[in-house]
Coordinates of N, CA and C in Angstrom, one line a residue:
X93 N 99.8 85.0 82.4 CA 100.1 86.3 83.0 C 99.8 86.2 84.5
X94 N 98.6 85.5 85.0 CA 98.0 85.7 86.0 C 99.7 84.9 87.1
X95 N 100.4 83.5 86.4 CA 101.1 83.0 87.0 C 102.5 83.6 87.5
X96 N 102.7 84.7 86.4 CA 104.0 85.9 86.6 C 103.5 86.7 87.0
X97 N 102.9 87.3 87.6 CA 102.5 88.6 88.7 C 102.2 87.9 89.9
X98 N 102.3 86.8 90.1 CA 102.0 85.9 91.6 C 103.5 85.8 91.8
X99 N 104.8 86.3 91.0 CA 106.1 86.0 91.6 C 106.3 87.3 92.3
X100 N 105.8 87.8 92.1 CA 106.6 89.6 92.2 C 106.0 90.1 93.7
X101 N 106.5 90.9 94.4 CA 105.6 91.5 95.9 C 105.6 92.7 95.1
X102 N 105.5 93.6 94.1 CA 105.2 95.1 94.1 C 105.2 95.4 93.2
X103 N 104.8 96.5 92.5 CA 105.0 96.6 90.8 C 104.4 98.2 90.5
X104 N 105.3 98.5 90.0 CA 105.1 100.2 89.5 C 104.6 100.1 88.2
X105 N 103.4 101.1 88.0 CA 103.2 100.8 86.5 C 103.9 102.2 85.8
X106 N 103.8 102.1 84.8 CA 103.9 103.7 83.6 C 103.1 103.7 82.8
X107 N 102.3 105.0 82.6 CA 101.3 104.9 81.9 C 101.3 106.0 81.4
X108 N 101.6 106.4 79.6 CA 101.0 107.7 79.7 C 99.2 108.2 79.6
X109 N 98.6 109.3 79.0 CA 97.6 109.1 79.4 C 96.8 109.2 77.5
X110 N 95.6 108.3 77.6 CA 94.8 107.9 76.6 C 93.2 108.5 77.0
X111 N 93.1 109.7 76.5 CA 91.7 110.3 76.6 C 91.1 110.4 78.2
X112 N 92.1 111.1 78.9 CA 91.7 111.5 80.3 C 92.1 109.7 81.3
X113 N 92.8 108.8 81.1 CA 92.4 107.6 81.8 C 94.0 106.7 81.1
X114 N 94.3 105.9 82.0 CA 95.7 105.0 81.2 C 95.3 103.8 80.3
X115 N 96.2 103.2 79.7 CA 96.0 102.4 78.5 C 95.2 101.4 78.6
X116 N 94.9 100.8 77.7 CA 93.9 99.3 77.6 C 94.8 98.4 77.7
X117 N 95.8 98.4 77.6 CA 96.8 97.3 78.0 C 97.2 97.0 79.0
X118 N 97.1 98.3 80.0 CA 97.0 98.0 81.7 C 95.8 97.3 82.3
X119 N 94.3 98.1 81.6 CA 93.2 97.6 82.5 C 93.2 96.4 81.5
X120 N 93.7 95.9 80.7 CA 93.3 94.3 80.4 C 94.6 93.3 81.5
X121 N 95.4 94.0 81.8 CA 96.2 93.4 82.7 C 95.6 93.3 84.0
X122 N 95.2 94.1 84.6 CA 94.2 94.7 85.9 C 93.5 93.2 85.7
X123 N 92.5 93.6 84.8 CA 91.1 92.8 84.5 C 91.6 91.4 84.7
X124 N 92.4 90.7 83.8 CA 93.0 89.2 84.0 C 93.5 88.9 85.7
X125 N 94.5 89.9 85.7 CA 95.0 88.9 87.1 C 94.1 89.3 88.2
X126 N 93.5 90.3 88.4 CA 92.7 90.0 89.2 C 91.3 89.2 89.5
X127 N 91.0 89.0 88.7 CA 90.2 87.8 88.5 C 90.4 86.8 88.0
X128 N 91.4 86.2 89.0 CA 91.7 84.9 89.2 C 90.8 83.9 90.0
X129 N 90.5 82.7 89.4 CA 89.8 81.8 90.5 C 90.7 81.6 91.8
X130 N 91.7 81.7 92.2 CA 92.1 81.5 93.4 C 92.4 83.2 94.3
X131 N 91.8 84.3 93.5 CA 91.9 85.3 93.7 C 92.7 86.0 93.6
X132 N 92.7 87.7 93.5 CA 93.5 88.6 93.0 C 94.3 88.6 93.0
X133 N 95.5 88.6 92.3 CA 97.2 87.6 92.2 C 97.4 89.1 92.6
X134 N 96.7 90.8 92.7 CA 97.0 91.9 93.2 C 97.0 91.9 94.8
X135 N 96.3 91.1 95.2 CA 95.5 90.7 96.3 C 96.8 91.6 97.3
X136 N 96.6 92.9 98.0 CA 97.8 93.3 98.9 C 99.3 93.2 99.1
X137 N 99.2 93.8 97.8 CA 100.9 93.9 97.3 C 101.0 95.4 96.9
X138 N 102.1 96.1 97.1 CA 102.4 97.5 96.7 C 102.4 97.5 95.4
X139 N 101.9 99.1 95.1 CA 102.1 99.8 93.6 C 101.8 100.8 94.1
X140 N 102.6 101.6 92.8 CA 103.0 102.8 92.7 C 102.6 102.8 90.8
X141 N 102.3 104.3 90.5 CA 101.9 104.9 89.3 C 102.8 105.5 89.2
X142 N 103.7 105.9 87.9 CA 104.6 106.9 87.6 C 103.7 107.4 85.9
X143 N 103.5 108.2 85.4 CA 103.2 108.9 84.5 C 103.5 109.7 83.6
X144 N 103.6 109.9 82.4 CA 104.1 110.9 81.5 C 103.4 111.1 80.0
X145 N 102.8 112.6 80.0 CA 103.0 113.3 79.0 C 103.7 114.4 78.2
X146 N 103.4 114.5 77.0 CA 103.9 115.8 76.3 C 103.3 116.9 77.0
X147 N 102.1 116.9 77.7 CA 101.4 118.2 77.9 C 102.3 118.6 79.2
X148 N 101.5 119.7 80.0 CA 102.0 120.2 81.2 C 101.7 119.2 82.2
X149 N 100.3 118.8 82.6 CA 100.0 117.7 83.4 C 100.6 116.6 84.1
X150 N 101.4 115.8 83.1 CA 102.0 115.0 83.4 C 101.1 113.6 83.5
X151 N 100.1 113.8 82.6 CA 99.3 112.3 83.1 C 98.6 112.4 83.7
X152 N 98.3 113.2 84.7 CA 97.7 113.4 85.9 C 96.7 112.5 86.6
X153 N 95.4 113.0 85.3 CA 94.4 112.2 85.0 C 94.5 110.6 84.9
X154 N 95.4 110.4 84.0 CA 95.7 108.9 84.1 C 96.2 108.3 85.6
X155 N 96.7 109.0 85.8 CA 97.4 108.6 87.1 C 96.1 108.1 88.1
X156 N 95.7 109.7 88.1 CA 94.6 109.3 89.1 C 93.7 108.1 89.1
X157 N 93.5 107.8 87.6 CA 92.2 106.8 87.4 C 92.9 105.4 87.5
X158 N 94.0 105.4 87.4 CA 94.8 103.6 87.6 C 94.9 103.5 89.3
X159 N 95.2 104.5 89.8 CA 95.3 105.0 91.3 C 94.0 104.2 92.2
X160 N 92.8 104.6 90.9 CA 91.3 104.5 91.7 C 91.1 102.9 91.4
X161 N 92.2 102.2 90.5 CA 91.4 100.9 90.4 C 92.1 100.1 91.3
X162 N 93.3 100.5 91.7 CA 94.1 99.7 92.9 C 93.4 99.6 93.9
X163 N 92.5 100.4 94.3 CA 91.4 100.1 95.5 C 90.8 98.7 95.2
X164 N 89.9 98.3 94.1 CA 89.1 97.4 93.7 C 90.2 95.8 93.7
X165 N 90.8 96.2 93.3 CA 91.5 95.0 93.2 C 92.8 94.3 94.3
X166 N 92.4 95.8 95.2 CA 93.6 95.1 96.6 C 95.0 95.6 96.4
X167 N 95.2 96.3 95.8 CA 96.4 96.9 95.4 C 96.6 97.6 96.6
X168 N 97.8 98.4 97.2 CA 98.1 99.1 98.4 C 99.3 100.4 97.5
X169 N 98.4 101.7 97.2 CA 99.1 102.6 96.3 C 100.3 102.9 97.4
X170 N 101.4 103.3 96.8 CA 102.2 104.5 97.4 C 102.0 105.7 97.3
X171 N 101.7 106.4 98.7 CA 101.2 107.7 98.6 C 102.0 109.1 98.5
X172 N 103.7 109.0 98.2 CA 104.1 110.1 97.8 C 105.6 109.3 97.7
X173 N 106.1 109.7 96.9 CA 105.7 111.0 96.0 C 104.9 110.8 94.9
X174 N 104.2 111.7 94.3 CA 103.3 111.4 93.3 C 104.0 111.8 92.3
X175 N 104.2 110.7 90.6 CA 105.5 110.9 89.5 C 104.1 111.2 88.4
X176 N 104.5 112.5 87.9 CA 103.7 112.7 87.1 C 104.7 113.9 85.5
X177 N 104.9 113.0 84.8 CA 106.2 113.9 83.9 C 105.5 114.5 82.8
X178 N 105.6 116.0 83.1 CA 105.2 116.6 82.0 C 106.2 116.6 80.8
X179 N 105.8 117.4 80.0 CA 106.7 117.3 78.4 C 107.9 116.9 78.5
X180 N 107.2 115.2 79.1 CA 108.5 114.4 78.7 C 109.4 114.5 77.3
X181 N 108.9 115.1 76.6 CA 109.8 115.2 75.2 C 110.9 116.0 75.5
X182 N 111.0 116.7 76.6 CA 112.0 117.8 76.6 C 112.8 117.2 77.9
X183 N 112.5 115.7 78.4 CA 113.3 115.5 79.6 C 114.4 114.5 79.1
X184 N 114.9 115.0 77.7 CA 115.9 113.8 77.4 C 116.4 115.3 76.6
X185 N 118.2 115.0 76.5 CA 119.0 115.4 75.8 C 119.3 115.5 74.5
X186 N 120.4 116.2 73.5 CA 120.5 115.6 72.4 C 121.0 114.3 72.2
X187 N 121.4 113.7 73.2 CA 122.0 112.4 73.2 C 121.0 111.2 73.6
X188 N 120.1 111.3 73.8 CA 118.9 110.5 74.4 C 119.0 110.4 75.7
X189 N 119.3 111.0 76.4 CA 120.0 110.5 77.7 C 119.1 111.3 79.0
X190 N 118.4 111.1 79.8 CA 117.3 111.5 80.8 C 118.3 112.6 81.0
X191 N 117.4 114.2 80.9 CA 118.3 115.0 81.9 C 118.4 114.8 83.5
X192 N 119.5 115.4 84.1 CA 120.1 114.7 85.2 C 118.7 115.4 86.3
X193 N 118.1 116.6 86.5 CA 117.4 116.3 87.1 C 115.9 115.8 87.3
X194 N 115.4 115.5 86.2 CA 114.0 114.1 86.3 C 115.2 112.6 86.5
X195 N 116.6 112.6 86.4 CA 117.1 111.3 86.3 C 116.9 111.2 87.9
X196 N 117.5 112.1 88.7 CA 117.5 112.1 90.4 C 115.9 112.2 90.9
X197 N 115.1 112.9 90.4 CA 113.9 112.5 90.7 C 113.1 111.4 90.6
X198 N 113.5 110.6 90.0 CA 113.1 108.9 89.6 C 114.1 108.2 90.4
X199 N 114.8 108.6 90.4 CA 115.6 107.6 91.6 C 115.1 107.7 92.6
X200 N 114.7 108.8 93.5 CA 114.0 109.4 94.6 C 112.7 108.5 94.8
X201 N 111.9 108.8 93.5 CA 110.5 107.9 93.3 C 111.0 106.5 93.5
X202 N 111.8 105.6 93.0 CA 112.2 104.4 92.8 C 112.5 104.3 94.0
X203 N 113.1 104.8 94.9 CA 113.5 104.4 96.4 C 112.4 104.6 97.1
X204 N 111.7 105.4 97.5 CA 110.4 105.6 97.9 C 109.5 104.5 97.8
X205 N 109.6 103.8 96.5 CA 108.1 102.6 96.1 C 109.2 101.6 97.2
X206 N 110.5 101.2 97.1 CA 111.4 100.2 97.8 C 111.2 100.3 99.0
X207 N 110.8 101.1 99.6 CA 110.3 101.4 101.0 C 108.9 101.3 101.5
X208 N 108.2 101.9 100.6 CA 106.7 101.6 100.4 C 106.5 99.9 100.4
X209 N 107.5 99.2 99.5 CA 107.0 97.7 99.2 C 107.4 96.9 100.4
X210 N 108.8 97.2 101.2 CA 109.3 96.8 102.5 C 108.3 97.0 103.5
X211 N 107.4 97.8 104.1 CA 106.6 98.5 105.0 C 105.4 97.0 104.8
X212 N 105.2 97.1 103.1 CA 103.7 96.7 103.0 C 104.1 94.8 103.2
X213 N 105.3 94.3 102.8 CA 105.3 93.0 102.4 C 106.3 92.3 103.8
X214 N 106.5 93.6 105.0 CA 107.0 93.3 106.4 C 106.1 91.6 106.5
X215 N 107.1 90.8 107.3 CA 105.5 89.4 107.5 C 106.2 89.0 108.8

């Protein structure tokens, strides 16, 4: 794992949220590559959080607390827009298909981290 996150310059996670905080499958991801013996394979590389629940919120919570661990491990968050999708259940069609405007607002988000990751990985 630690050797595939050393290819990438930036990385958006999604997370919905698990008891106020994001999944155990991210902080076991967090946990490994950043503690690397040659040091944090996060070591000042862009991310961005995008989030979603069924509630109103949108994750929020989770958001915030994967947000707080990118400090520790050298991560450089993107500071806006902040993606937090409430009752995702209701942001897809009868067809499964993202309605068109959360579809333009993720594109919006998705161009924003592309700019975010250009700024941060300038050399």
């Amino acid at each position: 794992m630690r050797e595939e996150v050393k290819k990438y310059d930036g990385f958006i996670f999604f997370t919905p949220e698990y008891n106020r905080s994001y999944t155990p499958a991210i902080k076991n991801v967090i946990d490994v590559v950043s503690r690397d013996p040659e040091g944090s394979g996060f070591k000042k590389k862009p991310a961005a959080v995008f989030s979603a629940s069924i509630g109103g919120f949108g994750a929020m919570a989770a958001n915030h607390a994967l947000r707080q661990s990118f400090i520790y491990v050298d991560l450089i968050p993107m500071q806006q827009p902040e993606v937090y999708l409430s009752k995702v259940q209701d942001l897809f069609d009868e067809d499964k298909k993202m309605v068109e405007g959360t579809r333009e607002f993720l594109e919006k988000a998705v161009l924003s981290f592309v700019e975010h990751a250009k700024l941060i990985n300038r050399k």
